[in-house]
Short mmCIF file of C-alpha atoms and ligand atoms in Angstrom, two decimals:
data_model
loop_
_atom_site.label_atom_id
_atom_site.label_comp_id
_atom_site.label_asym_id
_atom_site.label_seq_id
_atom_site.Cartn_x
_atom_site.Cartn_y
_atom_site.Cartn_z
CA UNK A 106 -14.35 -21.27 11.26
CA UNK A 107 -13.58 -17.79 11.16
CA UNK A 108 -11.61 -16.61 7.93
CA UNK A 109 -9.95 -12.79 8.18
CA UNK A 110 -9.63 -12.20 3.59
CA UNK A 111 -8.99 -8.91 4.43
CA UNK A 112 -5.35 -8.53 4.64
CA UNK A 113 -4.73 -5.19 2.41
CA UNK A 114 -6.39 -3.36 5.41
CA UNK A 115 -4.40 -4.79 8.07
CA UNK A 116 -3.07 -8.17 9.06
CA UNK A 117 -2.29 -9.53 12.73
CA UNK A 118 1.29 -8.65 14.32
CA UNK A 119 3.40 -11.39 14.68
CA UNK A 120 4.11 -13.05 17.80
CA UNK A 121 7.63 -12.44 17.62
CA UNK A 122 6.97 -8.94 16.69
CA UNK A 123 4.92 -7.89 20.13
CA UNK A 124 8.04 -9.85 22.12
CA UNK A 125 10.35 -7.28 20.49
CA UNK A 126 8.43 -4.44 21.01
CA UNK A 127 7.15 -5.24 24.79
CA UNK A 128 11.29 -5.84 25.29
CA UNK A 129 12.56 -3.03 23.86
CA UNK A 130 9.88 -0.44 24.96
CA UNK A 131 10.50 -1.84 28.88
CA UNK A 132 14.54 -2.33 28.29
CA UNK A 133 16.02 0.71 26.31
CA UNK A 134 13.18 2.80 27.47
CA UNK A 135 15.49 6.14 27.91
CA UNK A 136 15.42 8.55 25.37
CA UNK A 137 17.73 8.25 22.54
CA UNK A 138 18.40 12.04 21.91
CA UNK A 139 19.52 11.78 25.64
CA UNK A 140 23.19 12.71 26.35
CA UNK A 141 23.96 9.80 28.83
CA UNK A 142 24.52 6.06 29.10
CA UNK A 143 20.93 4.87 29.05
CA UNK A 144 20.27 7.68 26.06
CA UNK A 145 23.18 6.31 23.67
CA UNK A 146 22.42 2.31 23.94
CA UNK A 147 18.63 3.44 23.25
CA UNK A 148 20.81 5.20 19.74
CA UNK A 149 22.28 2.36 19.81
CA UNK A 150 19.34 -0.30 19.49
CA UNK A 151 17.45 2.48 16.78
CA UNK A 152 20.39 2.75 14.86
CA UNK A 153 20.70 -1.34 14.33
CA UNK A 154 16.93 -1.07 13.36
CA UNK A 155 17.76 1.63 10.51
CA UNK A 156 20.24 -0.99 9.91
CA UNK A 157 18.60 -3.98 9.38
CA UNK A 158 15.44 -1.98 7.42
CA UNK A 159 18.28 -0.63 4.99
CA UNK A 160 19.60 -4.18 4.35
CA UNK A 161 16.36 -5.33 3.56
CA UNK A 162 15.15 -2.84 1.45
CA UNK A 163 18.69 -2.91 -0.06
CA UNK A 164 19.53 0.74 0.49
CA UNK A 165 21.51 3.14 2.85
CA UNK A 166 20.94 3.04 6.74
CA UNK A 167 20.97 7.06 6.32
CA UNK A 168 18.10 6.92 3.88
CA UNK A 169 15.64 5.29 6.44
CA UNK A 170 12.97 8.09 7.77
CA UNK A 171 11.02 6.58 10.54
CA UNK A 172 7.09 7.98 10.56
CA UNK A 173 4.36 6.49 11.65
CA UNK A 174 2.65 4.80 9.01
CA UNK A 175 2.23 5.41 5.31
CA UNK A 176 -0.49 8.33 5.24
CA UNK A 177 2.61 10.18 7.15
CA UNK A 178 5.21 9.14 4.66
CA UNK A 179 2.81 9.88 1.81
CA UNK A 180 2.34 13.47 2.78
CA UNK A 181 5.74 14.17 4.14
CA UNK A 182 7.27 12.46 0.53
CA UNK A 183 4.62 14.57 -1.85
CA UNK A 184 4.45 17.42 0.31
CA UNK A 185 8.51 17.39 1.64
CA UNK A 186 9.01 17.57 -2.41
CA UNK A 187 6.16 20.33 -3.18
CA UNK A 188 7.24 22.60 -0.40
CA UNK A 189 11.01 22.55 -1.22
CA UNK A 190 10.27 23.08 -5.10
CA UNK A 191 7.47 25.53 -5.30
CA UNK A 192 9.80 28.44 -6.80
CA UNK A 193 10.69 26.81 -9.86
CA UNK A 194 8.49 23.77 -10.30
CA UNK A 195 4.35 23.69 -10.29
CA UNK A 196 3.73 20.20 -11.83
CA UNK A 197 2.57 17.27 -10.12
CA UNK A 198 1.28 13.53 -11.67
CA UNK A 199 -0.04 10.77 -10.20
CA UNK A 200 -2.55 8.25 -11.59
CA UNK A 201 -6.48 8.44 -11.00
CA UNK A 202 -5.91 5.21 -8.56
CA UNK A 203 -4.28 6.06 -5.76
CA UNK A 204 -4.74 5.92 -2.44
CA UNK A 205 -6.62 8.48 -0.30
CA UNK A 206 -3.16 9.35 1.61
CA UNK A 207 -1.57 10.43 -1.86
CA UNK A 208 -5.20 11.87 -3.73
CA UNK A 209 -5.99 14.34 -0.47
CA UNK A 210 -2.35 15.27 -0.47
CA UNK A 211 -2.30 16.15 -4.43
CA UNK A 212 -6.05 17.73 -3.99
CA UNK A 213 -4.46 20.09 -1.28
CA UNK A 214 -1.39 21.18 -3.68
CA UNK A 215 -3.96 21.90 -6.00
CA UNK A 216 -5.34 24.73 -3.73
CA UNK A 217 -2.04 25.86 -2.86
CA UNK A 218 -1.15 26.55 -6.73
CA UNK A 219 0.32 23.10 -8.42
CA UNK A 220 -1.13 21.57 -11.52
CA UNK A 221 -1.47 18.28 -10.81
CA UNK A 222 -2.24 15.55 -13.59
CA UNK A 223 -3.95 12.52 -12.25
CA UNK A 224 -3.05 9.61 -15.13
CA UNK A 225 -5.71 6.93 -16.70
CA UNK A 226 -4.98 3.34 -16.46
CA UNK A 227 -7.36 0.68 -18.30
CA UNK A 228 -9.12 -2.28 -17.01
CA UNK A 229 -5.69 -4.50 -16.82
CA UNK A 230 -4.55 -1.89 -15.02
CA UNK A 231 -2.51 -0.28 -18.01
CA UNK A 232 -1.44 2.91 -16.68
CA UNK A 233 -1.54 5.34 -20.38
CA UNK A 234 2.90 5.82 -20.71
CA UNK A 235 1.90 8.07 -23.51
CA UNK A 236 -0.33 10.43 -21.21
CA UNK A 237 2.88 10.06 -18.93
CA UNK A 238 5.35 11.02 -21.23
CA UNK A 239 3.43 13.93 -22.20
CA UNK A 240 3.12 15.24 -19.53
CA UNK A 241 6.76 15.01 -18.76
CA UNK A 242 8.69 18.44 -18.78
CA UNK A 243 11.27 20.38 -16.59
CA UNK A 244 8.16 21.98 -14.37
CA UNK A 245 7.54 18.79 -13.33
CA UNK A 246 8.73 18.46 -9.47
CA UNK A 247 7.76 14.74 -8.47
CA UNK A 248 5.59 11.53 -9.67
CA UNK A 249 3.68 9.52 -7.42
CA UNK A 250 2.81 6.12 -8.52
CA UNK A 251 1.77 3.21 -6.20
CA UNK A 252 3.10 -0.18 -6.52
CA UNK A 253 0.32 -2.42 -6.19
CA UNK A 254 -3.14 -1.16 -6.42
CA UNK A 255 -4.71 -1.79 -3.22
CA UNK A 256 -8.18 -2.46 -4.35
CA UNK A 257 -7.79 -4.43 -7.54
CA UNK A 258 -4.30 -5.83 -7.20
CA UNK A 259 -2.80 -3.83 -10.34
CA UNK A 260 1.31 -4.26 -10.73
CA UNK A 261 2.03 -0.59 -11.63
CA UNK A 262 5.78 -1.15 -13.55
CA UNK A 263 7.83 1.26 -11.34
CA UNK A 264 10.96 -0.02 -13.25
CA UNK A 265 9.56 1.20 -16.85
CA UNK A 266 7.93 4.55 -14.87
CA UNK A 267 11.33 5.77 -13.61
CA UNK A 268 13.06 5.27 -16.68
CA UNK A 269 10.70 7.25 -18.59
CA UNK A 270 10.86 9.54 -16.02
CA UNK A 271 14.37 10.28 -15.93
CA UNK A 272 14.82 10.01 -19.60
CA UNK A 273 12.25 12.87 -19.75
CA UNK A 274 12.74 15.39 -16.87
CA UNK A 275 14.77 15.43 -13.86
CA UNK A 276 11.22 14.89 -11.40
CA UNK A 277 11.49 12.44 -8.55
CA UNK A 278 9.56 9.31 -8.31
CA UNK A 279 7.97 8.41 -5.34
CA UNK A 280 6.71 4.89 -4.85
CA UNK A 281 3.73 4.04 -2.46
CA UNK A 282 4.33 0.07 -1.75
CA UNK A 283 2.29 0.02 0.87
CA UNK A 284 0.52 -3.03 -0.73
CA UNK A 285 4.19 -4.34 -2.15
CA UNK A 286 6.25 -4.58 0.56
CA UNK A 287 6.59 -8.77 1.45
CA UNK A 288 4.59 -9.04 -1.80
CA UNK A 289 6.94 -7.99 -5.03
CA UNK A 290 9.87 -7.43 -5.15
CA UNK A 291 11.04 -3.29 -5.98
CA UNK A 292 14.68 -2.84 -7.33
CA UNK A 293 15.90 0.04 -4.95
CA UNK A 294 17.42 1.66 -8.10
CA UNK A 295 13.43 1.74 -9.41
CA UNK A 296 12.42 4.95 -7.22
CA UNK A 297 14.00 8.61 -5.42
CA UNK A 298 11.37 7.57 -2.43
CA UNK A 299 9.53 5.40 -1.34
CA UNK A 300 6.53 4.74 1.59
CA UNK A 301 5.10 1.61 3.51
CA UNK A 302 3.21 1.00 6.91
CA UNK A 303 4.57 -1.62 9.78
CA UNK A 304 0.83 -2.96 10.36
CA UNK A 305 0.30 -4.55 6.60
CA UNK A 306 3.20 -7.03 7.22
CA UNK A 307 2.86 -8.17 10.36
CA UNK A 308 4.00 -5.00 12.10
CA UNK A 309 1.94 -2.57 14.65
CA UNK A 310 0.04 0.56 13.99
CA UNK A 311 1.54 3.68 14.25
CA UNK A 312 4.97 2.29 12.69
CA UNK A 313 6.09 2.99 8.87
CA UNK A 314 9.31 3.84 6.85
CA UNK A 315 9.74 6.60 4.39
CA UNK A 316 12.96 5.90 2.06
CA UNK A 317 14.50 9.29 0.60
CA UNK A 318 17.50 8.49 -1.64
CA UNK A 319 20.18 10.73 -0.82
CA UNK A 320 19.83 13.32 -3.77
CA UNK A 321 16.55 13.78 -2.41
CA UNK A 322 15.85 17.14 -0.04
CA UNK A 323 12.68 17.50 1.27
CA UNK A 324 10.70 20.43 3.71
CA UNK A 325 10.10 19.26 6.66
CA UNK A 326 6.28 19.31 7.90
CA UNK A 327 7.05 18.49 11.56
CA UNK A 328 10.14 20.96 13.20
CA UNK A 329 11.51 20.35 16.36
CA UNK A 330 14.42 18.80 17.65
CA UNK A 331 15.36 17.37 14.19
CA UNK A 332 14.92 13.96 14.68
CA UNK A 333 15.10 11.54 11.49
CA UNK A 334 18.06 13.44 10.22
CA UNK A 335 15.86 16.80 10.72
CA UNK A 336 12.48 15.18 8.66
CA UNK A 337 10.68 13.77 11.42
CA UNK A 338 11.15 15.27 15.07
CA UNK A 339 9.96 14.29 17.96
CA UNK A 340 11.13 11.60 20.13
CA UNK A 341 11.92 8.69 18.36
CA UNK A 342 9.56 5.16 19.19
CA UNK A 343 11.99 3.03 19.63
CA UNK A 344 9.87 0.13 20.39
CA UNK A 345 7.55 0.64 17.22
CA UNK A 346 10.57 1.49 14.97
CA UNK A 347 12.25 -2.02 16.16
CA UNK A 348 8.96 -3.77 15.46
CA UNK A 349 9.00 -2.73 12.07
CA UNK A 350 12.20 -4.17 11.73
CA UNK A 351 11.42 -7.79 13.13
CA UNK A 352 8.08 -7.51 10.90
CA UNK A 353 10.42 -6.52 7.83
CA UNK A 354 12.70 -9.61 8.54
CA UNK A 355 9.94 -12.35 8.67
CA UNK A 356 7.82 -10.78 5.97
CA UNK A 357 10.79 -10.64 3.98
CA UNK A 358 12.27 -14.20 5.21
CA UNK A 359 8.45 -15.85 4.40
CA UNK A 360 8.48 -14.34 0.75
CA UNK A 361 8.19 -17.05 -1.71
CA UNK A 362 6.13 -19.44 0.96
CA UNK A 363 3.56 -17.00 1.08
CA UNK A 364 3.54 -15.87 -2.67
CA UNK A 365 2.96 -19.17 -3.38
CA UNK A 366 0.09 -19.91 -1.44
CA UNK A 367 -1.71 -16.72 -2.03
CA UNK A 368 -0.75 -17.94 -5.99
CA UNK A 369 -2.57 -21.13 -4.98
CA UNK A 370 -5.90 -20.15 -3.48
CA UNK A 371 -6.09 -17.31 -5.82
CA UNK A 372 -6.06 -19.18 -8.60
CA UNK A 373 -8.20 -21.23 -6.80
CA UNK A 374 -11.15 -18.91 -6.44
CA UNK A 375 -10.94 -17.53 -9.65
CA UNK A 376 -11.96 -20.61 -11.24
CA UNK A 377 -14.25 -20.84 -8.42
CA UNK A 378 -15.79 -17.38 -9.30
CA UNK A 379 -15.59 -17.08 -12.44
CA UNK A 380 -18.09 -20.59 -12.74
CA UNK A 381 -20.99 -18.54 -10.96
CA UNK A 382 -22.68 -16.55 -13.42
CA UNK A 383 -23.90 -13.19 -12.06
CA UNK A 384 -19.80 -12.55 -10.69
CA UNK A 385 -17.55 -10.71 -12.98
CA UNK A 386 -13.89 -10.74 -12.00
CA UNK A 387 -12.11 -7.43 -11.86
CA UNK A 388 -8.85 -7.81 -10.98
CA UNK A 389 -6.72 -8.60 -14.30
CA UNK A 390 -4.76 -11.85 -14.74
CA UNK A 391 -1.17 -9.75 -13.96
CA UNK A 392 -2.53 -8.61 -10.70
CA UNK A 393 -0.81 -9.32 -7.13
CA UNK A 394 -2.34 -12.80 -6.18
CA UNK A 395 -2.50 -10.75 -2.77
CA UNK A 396 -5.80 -9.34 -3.85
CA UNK A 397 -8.54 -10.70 -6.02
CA UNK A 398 -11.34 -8.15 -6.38
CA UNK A 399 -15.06 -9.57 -8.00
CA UNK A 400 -18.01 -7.82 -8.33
CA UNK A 401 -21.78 -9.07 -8.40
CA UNK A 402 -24.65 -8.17 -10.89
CA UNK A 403 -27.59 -9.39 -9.24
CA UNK A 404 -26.44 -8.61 -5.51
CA UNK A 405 -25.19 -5.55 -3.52
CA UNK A 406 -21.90 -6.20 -2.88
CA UNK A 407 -22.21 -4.43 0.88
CA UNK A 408 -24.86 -6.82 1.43
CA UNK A 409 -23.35 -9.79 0.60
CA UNK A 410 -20.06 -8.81 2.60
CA UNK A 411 -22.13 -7.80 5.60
CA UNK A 412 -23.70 -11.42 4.94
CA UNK A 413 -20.24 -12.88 4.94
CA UNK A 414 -19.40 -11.35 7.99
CA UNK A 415 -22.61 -12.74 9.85
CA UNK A 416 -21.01 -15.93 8.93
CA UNK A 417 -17.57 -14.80 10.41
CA UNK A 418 -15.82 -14.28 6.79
CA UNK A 419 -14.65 -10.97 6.84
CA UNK A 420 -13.74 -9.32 3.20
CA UNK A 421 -14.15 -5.50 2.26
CA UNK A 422 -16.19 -3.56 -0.73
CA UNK A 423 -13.34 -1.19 -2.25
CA UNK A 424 -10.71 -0.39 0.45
CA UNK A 425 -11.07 -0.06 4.38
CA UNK A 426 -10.38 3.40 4.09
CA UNK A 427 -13.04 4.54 1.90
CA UNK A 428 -15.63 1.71 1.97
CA UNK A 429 -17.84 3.11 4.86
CA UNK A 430 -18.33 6.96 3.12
CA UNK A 431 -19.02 6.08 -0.49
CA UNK A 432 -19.59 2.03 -1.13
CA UNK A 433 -18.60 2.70 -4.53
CA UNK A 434 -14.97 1.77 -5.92
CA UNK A 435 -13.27 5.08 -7.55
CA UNK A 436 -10.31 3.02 -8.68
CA UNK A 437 -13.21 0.31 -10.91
CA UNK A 438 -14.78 3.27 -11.50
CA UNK A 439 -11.59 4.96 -13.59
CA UNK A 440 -10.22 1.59 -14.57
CA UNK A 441 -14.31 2.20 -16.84
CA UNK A 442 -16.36 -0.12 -15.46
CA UNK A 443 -19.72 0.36 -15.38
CA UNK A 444 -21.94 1.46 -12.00
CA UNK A 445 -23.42 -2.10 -11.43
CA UNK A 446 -19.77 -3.27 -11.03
CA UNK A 447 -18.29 -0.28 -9.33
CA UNK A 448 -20.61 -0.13 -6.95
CA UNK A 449 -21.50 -3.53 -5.97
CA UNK A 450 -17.19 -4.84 -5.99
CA UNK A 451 -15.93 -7.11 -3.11
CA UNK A 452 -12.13 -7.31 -2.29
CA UNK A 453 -10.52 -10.42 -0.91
CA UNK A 454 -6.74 -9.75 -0.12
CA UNK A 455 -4.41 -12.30 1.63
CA UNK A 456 -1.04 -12.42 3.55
CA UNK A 457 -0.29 -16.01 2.48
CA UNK A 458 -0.77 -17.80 5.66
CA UNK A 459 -4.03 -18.68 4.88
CA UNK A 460 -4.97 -22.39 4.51
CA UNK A 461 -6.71 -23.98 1.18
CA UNK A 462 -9.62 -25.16 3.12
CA UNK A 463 -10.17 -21.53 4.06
CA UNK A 464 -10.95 -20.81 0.32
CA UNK A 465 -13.05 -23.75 0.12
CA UNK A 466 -15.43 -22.58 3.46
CA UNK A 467 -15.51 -19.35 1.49
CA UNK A 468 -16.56 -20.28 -1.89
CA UNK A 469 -19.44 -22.29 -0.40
CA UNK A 470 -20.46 -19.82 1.87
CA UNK A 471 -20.88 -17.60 -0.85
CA UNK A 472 -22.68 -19.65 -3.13
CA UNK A 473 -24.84 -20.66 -0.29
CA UNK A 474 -25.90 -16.46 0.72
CA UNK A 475 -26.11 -15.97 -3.21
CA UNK A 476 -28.99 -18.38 -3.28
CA UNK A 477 -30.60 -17.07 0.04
CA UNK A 478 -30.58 -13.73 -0.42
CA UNK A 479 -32.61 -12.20 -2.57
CA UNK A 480 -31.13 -10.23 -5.75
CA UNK A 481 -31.22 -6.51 -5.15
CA UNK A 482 -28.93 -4.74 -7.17
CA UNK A 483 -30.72 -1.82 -7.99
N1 PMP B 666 -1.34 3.50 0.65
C1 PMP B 666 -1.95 2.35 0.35
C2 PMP B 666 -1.78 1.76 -1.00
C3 PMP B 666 -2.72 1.69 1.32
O1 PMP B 666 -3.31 0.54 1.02
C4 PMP B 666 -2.86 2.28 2.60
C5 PMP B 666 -3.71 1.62 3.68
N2 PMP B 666 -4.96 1.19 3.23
C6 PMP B 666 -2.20 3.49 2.85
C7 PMP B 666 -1.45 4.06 1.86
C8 PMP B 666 -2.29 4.18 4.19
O2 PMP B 666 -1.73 3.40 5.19
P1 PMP B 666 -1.91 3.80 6.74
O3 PMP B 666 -3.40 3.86 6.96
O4 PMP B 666 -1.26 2.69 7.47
O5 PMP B 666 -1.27 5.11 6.93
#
């Protein structure tokens, strides 16, 4: 049995999902900037994407950016915000959390002159409101919170965050759901933009939305022929961008199915877990069922995941994108956990079309490799 628990890094594109793209990329294959026939039904076909991403996301067709994945709309949301305000606003928060894509892009506004204040959330995942509120003023240009936590599952409450915001200052919020999208569900009135990749539900690489509410104005970082309503040139993917749309549609359509299942074997292997003594779970009772993060005290955690994958089980130590430089968990790390669980933390994350017997295999494959292999934490 081979069992893929690693579905916060990337899941498998639906079937349907390569049929649209393989027909669109061959059929409207013409450029749809072009002035002719061909050009306009290629407009055509991308404009009844933006259409049908809008609906779902229950916003305006016009405030659909195509990009090509979330680091893009990360940087062009942060950045677009940053580069437009710089004259009359140098503050910047975010929370100590977040992913690389928004961290790098705040680390690089600190060099070019912004204060940027990085929030502290606790082990539940309780971001501080009071730090928040604090820092609140009319210098500050934009907030960047993430929805879900992509390591430990943590619901950040975007609904609370914008209030407070607004109430407070007249920043934007921006909103990385990269890990929410087909997994909570984000009142479009909740954010002023907001960023997700195709490939974590079901999409392709390469594909993502940014949504800028229309009181928004960003810099551009990419000029050219003004593409994407003059945010994103270059010549639209039409077969990506379409992709995106049919992997929006049956993420969306599968919603409470798959909740519920990743509800069931989550709760599932927490009881599971929890009954072996040397594994501490990390991810708070309120997070995602999506992910369920664990660490071990008597085990390295990269040696029992690269014993899991001998066995063809294939989980991740913190996230995909940082787990091969440091193999230690920055987000445990802030939440104050201690160095034997930060640096020893495994990550299961599902889409919710995993089985119940695929928990099961797990949970005794595990218990089996935690009695061969010798404890080595330190
Ligand atoms: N934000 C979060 C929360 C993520 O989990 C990821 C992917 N791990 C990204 C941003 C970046 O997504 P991509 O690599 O598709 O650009």
């Amino acid at each position: 049995m081979e069992i893929y628990f690693d579905c916060s890094a990337t899941i498998k594109p639906y079937p349907e999902v390569l049929k649209t793209f393989e027909a669109i990329t061959v059929n409207d294959f013409a450029n749809s900037s072009s002035n002719h026939g061909l050009g306009y039904k290629s407009l055509t076909v991308l404009e009844k994407a933006r259409r049908q991403v809008a609906k779902y996301l229950n916003v305006q067709p016009e405030e659909i950016i195509f990009t090509s994945g979330a680091t893009e709309g990360n940087n062009l949301a942060i950045k677009g915000v940053c580069y437009r305000e710089k004259r009359h606003k140098k503050t910047i928060i975010t929370t100590k959390g977040e992913h690389p894509s928004v961290l790098e892009v705040f680390h690089k506004l600190e060099e070019d002159g912004f204060k940027a204040i990085y929030l502290d959330y606790d082990k539940e995942g309780k971001i501080n409101m009071e730090q928040l509120k604090q820092a609140l003023n009319d210098d500050v240009a934009l907030v960047s919170i993430m929805a879900i936590n992509n390591e430990v599952g943590y619901i950040f409450p975007i609904d609370k965050i914008y209030q407070i915001i607004k109430e407070r200052s007249d920043a934007y919020l921006h909103v990385d759901a990269t890990q929410a999208i087909g997994k909570e569900i984000l009142p479009s009135n909740s954010y002023d933009l907001l960023t997700f990749s195709g490939h974590k539900i079901g999409g392709l690489k390469g594909s993502g939305v940014l949504v800028k509410k229309k009181d928004v104005y960003l810099e551009p970082l990419i000029n050219g022929g003004g593409q994407e309503n003059g945010l994103r040139s270059g010549t639209s993917s039409l077969g990506l961008d379409c992709a995106l749309a049919t992997a929006l549609r049956i993420t969306m359509s599968t919603f409470k199915e798959r909740y519920a299942k990743a509800d069931e074997i989550n709760k599932y292997l927490r009881a599971e877990l929890s009954s072996i003594s040397e594994i501490v779970i990390t991810s708070p009772r309120t997070a995602t069922p999506f992910i369920l993060n664990f660490a071990l005290t008597e085990h390295k955690g990269s040696v029992i995941a690269e014993a899991l994958s001998n066995n063809n089980i294939y989980v991740s130590t913190t996230s995909a994108c940082s787990s091969r430089q440091a193999g230690e968990s920055y987000v445990l790390k802030s939440a104050g956990f201690d160095s034997t669980i930060y640096k020893n933390s495994i990550r299961l994350s599902f889409s919710g079309l995993e089985s119940f017997e695929e928990a099961q295999f797990f949970v005794d494959t595990l218990k089996k490799l935690l009695k061969e292999i010798r404890p080595n934490v330190n």
